Short mmCIF file of C-alpha atoms in Angstrom, two decimals:
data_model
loop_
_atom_site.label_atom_id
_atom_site.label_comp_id
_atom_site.label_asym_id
_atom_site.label_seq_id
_atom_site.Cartn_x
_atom_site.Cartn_y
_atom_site.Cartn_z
CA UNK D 23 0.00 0.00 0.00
CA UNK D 24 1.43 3.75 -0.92
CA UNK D 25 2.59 5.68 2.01
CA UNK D 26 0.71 8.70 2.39
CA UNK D 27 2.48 12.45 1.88
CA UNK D 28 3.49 13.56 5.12
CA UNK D 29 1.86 16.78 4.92
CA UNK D 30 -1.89 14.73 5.00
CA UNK D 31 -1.23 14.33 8.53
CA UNK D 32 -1.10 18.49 8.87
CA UNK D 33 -4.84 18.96 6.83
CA UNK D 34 -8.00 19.37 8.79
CA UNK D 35 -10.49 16.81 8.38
CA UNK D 36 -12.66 19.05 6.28
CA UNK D 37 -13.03 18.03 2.58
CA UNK D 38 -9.69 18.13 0.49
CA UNK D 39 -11.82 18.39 -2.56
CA UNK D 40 -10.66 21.20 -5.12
CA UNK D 41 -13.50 23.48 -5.74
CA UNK D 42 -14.31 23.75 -9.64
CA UNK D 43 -13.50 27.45 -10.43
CA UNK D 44 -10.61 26.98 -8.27
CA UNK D 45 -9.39 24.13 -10.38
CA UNK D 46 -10.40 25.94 -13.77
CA UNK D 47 -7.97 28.92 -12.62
CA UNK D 48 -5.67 26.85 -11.67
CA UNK D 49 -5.58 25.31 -15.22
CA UNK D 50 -5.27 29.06 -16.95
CA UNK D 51 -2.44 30.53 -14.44
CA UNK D 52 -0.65 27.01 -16.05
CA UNK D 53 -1.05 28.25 -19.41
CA UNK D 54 -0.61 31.57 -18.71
CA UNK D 55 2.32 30.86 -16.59
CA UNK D 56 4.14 28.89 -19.59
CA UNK D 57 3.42 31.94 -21.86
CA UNK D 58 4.88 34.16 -19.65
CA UNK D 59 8.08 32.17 -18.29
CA UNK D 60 8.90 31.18 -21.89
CA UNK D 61 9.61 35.21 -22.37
CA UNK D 62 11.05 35.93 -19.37
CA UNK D 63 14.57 34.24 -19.05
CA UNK D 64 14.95 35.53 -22.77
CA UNK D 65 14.24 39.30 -21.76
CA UNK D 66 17.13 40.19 -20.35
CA UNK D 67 19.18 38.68 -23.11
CA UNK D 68 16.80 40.43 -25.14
CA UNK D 69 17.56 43.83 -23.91
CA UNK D 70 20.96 43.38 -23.43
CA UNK D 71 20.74 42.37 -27.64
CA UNK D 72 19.02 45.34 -28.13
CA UNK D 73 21.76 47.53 -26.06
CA UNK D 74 20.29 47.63 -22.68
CA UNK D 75 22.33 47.03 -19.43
CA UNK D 76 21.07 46.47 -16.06
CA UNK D 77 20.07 49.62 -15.03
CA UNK D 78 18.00 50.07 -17.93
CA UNK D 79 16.33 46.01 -17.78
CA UNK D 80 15.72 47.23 -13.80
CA UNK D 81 14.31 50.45 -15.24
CA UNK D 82 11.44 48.88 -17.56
CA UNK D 83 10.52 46.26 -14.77
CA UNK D 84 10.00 49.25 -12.82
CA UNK D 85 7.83 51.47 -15.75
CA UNK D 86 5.80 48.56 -16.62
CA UNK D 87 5.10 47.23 -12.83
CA UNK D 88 4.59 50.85 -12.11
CA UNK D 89 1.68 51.04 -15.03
CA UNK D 90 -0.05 48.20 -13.30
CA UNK D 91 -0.84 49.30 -10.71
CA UNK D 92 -3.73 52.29 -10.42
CA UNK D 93 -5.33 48.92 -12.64
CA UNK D 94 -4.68 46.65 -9.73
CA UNK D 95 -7.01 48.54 -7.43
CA UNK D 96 -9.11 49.80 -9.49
CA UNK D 97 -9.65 46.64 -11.06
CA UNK D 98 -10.25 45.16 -7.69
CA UNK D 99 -12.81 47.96 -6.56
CA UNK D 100 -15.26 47.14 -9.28
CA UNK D 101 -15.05 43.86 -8.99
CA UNK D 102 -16.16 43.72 -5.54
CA UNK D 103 -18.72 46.70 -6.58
CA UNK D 104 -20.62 44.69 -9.17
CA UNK D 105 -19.56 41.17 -7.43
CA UNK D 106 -18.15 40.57 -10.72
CA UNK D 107 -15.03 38.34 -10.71
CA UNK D 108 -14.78 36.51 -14.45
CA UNK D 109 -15.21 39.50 -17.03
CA UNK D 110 -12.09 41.12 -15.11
CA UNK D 111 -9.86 38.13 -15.01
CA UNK D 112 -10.41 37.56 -18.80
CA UNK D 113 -10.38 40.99 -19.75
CA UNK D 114 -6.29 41.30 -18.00
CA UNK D 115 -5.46 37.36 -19.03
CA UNK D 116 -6.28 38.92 -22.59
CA UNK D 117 -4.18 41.95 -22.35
CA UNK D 118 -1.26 39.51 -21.68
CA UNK D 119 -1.97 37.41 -24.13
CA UNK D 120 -1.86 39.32 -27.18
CA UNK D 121 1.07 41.64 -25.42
CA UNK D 122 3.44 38.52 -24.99
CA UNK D 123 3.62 37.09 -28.98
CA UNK D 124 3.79 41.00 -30.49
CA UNK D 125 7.43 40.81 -28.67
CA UNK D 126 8.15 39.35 -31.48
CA UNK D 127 8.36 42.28 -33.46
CA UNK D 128 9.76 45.31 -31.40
CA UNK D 129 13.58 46.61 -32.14
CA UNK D 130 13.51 49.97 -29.60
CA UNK D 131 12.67 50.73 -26.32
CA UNK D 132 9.24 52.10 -26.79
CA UNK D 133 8.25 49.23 -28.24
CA UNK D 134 9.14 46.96 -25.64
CA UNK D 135 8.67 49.25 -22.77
CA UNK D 136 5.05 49.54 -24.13
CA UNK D 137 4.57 45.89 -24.91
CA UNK D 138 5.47 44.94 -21.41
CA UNK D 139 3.18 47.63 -19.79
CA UNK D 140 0.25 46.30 -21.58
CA UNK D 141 1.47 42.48 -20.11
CA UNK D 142 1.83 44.32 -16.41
CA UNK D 143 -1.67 46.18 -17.53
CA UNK D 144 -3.47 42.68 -17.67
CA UNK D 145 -1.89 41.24 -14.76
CA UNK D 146 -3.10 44.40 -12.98
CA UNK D 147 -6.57 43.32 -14.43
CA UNK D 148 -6.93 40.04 -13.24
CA UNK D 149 -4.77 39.67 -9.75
CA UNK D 150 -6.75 40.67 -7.37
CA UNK D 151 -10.40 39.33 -9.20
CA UNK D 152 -8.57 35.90 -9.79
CA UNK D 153 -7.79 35.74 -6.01
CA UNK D 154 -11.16 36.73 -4.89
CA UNK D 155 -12.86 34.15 -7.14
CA UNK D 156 -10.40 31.52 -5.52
CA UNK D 157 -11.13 32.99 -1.96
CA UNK D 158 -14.70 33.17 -2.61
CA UNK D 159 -14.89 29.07 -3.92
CA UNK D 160 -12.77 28.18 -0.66
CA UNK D 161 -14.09 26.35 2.39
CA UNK D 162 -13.33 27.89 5.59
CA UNK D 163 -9.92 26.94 7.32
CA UNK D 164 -8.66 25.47 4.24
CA UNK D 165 -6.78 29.14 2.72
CA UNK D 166 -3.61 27.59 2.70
CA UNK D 167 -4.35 24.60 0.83
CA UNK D 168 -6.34 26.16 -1.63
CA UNK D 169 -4.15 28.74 -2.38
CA UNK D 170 -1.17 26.47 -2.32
CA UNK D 171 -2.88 23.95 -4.96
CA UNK D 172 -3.45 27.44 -6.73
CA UNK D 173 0.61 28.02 -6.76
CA UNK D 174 1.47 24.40 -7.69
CA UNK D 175 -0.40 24.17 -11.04
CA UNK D 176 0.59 27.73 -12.18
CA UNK D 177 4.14 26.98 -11.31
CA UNK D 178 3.84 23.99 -13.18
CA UNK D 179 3.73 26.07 -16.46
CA UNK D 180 6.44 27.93 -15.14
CA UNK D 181 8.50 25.35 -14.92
CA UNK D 182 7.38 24.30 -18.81
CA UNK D 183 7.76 27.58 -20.18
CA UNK D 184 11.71 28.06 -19.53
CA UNK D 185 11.82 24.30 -20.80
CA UNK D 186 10.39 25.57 -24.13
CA UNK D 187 12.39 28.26 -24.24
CA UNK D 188 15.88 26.26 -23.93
CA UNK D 189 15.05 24.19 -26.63
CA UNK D 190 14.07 26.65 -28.96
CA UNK D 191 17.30 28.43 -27.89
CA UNK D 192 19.51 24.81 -28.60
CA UNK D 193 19.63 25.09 -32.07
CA UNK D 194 19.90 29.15 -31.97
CA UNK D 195 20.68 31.55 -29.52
CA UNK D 196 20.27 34.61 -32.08
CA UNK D 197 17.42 37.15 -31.91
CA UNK D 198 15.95 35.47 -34.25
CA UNK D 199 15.36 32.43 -32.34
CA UNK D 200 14.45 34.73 -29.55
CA UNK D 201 11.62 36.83 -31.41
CA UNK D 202 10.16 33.37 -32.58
CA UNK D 203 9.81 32.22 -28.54
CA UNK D 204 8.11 35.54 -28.29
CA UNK D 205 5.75 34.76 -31.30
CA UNK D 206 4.67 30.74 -29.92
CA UNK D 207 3.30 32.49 -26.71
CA UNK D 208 -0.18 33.25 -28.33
CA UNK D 209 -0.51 29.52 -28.41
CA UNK D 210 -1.04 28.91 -24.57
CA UNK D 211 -2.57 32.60 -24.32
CA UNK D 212 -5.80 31.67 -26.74
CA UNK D 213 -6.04 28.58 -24.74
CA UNK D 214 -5.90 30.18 -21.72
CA UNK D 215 -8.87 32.51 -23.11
CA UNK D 216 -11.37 29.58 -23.74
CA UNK D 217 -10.89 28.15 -20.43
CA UNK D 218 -12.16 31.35 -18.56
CA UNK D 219 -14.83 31.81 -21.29
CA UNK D 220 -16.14 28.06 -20.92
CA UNK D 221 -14.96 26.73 -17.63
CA UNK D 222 -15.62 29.05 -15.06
CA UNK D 223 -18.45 29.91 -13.38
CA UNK D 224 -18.90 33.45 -12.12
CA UNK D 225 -20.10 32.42 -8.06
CA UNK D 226 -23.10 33.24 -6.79
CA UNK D 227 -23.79 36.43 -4.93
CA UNK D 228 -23.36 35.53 -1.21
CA UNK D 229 -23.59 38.91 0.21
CA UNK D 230 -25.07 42.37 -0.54
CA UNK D 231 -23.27 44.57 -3.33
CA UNK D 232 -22.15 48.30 -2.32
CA UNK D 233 -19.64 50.76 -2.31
CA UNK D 234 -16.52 49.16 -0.99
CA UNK D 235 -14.59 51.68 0.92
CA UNK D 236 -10.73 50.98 0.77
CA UNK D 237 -10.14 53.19 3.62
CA UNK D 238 -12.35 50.77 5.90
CA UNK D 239 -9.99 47.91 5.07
CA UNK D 240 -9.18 46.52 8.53
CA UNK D 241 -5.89 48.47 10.36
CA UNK D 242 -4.24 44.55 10.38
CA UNK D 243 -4.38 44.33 6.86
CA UNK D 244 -2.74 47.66 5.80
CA UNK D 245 -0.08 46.88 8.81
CA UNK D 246 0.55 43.68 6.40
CA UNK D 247 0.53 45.44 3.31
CA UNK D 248 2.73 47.69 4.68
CA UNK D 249 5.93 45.24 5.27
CA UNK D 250 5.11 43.58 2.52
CA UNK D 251 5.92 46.74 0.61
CA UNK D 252 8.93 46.88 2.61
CA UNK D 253 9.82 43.64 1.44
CA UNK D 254 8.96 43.96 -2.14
CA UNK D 255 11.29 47.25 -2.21
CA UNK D 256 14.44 45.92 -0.92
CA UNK D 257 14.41 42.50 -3.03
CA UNK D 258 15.99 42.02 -6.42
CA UNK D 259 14.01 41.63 -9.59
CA UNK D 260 14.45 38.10 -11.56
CA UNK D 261 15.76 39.79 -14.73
CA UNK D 262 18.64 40.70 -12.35
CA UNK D 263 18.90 37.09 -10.61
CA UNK D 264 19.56 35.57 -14.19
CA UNK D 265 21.74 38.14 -15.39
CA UNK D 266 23.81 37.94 -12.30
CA UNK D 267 24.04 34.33 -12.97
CA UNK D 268 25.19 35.12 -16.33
CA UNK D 269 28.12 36.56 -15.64
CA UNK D 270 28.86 33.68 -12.77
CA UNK D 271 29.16 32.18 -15.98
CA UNK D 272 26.12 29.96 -16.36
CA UNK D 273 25.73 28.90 -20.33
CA UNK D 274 23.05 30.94 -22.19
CA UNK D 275 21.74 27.99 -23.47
CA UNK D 276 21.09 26.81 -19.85
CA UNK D 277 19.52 30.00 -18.10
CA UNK D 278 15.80 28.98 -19.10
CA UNK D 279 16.81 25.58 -17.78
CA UNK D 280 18.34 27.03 -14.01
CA UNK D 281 14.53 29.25 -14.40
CA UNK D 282 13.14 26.29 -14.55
CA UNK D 283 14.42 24.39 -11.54
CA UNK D 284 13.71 27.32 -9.65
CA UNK D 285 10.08 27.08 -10.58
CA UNK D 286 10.40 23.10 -9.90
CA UNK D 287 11.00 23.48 -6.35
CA UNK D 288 8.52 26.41 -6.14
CA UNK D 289 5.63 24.32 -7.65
CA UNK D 290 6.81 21.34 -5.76
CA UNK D 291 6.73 22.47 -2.04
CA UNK D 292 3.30 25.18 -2.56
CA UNK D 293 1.05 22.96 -1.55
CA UNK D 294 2.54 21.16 1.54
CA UNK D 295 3.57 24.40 2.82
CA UNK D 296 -0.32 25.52 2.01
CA UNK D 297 -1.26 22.81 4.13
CA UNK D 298 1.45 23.53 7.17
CA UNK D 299 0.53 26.80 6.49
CA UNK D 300 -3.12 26.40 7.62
CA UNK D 301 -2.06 24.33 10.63
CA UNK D 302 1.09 26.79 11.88
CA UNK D 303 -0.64 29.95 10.90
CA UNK D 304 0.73 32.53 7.68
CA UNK D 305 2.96 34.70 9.65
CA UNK D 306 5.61 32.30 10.72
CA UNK D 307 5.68 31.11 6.93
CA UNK D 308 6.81 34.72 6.39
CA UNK D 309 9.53 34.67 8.96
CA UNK D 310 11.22 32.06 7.74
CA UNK D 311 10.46 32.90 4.26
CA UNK D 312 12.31 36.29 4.18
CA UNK D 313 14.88 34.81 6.56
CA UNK D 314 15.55 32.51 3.81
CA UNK D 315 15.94 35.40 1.11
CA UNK D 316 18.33 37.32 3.27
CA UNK D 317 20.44 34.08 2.68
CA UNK D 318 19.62 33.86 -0.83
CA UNK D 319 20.56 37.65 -1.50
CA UNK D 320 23.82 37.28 0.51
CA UNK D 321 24.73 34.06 -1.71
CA UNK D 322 24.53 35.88 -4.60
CA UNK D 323 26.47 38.94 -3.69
CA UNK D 324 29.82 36.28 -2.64
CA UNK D 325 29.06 33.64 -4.87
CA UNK D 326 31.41 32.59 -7.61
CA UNK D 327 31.04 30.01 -10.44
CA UNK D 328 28.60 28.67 -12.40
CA UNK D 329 27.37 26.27 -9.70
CA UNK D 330 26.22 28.54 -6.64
CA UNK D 331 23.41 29.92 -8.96
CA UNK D 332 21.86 26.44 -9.25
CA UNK D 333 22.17 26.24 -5.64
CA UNK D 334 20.69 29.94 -4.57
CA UNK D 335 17.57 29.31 -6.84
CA UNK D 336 16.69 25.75 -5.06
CA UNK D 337 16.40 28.30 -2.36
CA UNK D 338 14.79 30.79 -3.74
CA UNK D 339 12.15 28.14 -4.90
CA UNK D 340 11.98 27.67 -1.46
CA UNK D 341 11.19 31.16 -0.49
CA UNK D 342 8.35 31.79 -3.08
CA UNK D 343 6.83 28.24 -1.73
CA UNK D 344 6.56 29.69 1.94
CA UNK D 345 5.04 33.32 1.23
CA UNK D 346 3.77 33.47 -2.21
CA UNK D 347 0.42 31.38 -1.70
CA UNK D 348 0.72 32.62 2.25
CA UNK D 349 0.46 35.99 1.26
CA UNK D 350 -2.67 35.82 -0.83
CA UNK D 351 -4.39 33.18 1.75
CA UNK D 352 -4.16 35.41 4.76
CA UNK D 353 -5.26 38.46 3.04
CA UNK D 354 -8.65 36.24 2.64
CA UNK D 355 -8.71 35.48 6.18
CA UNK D 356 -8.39 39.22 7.10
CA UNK D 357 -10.92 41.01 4.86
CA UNK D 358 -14.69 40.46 4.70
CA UNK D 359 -15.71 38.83 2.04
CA UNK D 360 -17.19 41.57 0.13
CA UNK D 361 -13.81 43.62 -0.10
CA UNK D 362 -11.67 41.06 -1.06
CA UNK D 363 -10.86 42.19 -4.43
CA UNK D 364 -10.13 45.17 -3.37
CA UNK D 365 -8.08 44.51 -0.57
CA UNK D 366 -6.02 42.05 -3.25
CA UNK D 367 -5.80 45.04 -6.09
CA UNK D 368 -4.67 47.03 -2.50
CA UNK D 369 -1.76 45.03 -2.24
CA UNK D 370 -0.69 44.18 -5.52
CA UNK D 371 -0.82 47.57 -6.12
CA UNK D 372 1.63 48.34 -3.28
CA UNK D 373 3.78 45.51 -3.56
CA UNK D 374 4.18 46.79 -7.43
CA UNK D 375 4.82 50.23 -6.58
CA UNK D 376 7.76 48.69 -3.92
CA UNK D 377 8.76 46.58 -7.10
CA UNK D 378 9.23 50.25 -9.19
CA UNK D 379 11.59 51.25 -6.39
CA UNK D 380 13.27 48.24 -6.17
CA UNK D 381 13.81 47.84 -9.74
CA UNK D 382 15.61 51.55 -10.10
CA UNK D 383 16.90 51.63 -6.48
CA UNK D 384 18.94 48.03 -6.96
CA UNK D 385 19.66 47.90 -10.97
CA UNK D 386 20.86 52.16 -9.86
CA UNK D 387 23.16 50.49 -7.18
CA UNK D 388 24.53 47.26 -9.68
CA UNK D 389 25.58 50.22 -12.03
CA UNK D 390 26.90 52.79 -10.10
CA UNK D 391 28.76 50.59 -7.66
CA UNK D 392 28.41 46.88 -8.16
CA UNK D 393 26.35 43.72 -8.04
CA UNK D 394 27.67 42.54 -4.55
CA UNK D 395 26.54 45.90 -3.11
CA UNK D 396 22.72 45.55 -4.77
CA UNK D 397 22.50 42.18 -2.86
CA UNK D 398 24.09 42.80 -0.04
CA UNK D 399 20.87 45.65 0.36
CA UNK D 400 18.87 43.73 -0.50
CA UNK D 401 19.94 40.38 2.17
CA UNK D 402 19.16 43.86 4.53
CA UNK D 403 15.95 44.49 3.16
CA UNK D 404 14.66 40.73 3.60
CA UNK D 405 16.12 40.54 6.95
CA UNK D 406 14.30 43.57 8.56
CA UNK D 407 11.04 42.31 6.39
CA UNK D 408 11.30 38.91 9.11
CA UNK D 409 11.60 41.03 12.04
CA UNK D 410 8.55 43.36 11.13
CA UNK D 411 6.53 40.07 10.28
CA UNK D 412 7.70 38.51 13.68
CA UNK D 413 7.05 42.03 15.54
CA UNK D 414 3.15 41.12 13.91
CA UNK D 415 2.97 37.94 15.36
CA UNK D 416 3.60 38.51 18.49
CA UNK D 417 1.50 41.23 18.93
CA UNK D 418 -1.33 39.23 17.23
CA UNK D 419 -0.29 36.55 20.16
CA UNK D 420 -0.28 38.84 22.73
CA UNK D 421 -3.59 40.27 21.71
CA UNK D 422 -5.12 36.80 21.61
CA UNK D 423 -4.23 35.79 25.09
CA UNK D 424 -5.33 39.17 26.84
CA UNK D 425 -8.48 38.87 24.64
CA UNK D 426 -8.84 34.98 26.20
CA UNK D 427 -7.73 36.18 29.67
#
């Protein structure tokens, strides 16, 4: 008889059934995931074809994340305003999805810098409707899981779409080669566009529509939003990650592939640490998680040879496994139901405006100074992000047991 996972023994007893919509938008974020990992280990070789250096790849994450972002809330706003959650999510998945293959034929900045805002643009869209339409499908205590099952199959096509890419980029590493990964991506987009138009079910209206007023978001949730953007300021885009390994002299050829693994241990360990997560509670999943980027920065700014990079993205696999799902699962838990999408645009929008910072700030620092310095603040950044979380939770804690007392 099979053994059974060892994280079974952390779930509740409650159903571990996947709820339907859940499992439909877990099947787009795969192809949507593929489509968007097969451009972006290529991007920064890309730009650096096309004459940019870090500074400027750092400079168009930070323009295009920045264009997001009045989307992400307002997005999120009217979502929860007319309790509509599928016509936004396809509305940004099809942004992205015809933004992605016309890659394919840009040759300056504008183009590309415009290109990518309109990819950012649907991502705005859809982020925090997608995450209310998974909150609003999931049973109560299960956050974790759900979310975590959520992370696993859209990693999944993050792990396929750097696969793609490196073979495409076997026989030819030119920019030819490159424009034509660019071009296959409105393959998985169109599917990605029938799914949402056929498989999911916009949920029934379980509580009264009205004006959702962001400013009577609860004081615990913009304390959380607050370190997060903290956290999302101080850490060091993935465009920079792979070029860093670049010159540590990983192969071109093989960067999709070290993407890849990164995304392998990231899909592989979401959902068990969904499940601990609903057992242990979120915030001590964030401790440890930016604990464990402060290490991850810090390897990269010593590391030398091609071989530390393959080590320092096992670990950063690690990292997204313990916070990315954690994040999005305890924002549910903290908001009423009817301002979840707005509490979600919230925080993607605030987390994206710390990733505009982040992306001048550290690609400004790389080029001015050097890479070892850019890591070395951001290793800081991560490890004050853990003590703020940790502050929380103890407070929380303390709270709890006067409240019991």
């Amino acid at each position: 008889m099979a053994s059974r996972p060892w994280y079974n023994a952390l779930m509740p007893r409650h159903s571990r059934r996947i709820p339907r919509n859940v499992l439909v938008v877990a099947i787009v974020a795969f192809f949507s995931g593929l489509s968007q990992e097969m451009v972006t280990p290529v991007l920064p070789i890309f730009f650096t074809a096309l004459g940019y250096g870090a500074a400027g790849i750092g400079l168009i994450d930070g323009l295009v994340t920045a264009s997001a972002n009045f989307f992400k809330i307002i997005a999120g706003y009217f979502s929860d305003r007319y309790r509509n959650r599928k016509g936004f999510v396809f509305l940004g998945y099809a942004f992205s999805a015809v933004a992605r293959p016309l890659l394919a034929f840009v040759s300056g900045f504008g183009g590309a810098a415009g290109l990518r805002a309109l990819d950012r643009i649907g991502k705005g869209i859809k982020d925090g409707p997608r995450d209310a339409l998974i909150a609003d499908a999931t049973p109560k205590g299960s956050s974790g899981r759900v979310f975590g099952f959520h992370r696993v199959i859209d990693t999944m096509g993050s792990v396929a779409g750097p696969l793609i890419a490196a073979a495409l980029l076997a026989g030819s590493i030119g920019l030819e080669s490159q424009r034509n990964i660019f071009a296959l991506t409105a393959i998985p987009g169109v599917i990605a566009l029938g799914l949402i138009l056929f498989g999911i079910r916009e949920p029934a209206s379980n509580h009264s529509t009205g004006r959702v007023k962001v400013g009577k978001l609860p004081r615990l949730f913009w304390i959380f939003t607050l370190i997060a953007f903290l956290a999302a300021g101080t850490r060091t885009a993935d465009g920079l990650l792979l070029l860093r390994s670049r010159g540590l002299g990983v192969p071109i050829v093989a960067v999709p592939l070290l993407y890849a693994f990164f995304h392998l241990v990231y899909a592989s360990l979401s959902y068990p640490f969904g499940v601990w997560s609903d057992r242990i509670g979120k915030l001590p999943m964030l401790v440890m998680g930016s604990c464990l980027l402060a290490l991850v920065q810090a390897g990269f700014a010593v590391a030398s040879g091609p071989l530390a990079p393959i080590v320092l993205f096992a670990l950063y696999g690690v990292f997204f496994a313990l916070t990315e799902g954690t994040n999005r699962a305890w924002i549910s838990e903290l908001v009423p139901a009817n301002a979840r999408a707005t509490a979600y645009g919230v925080w993607n929008g605030a987390v994206g405006a710390a990733a505009v910072l982040s992306g001048i700030i550290i690609g400004g620092m790389w080029e001015l100074w050097s890479p070892q310095i850019a890591f070395s603040f951001s290793a800081f950044g991560a490890l004050l992000a853990a003590g703020l979380y940790g502050g929380l939770m103890r407070r929380i804690r303390i709270k709890t047991r006067a409240a019991q007392a």
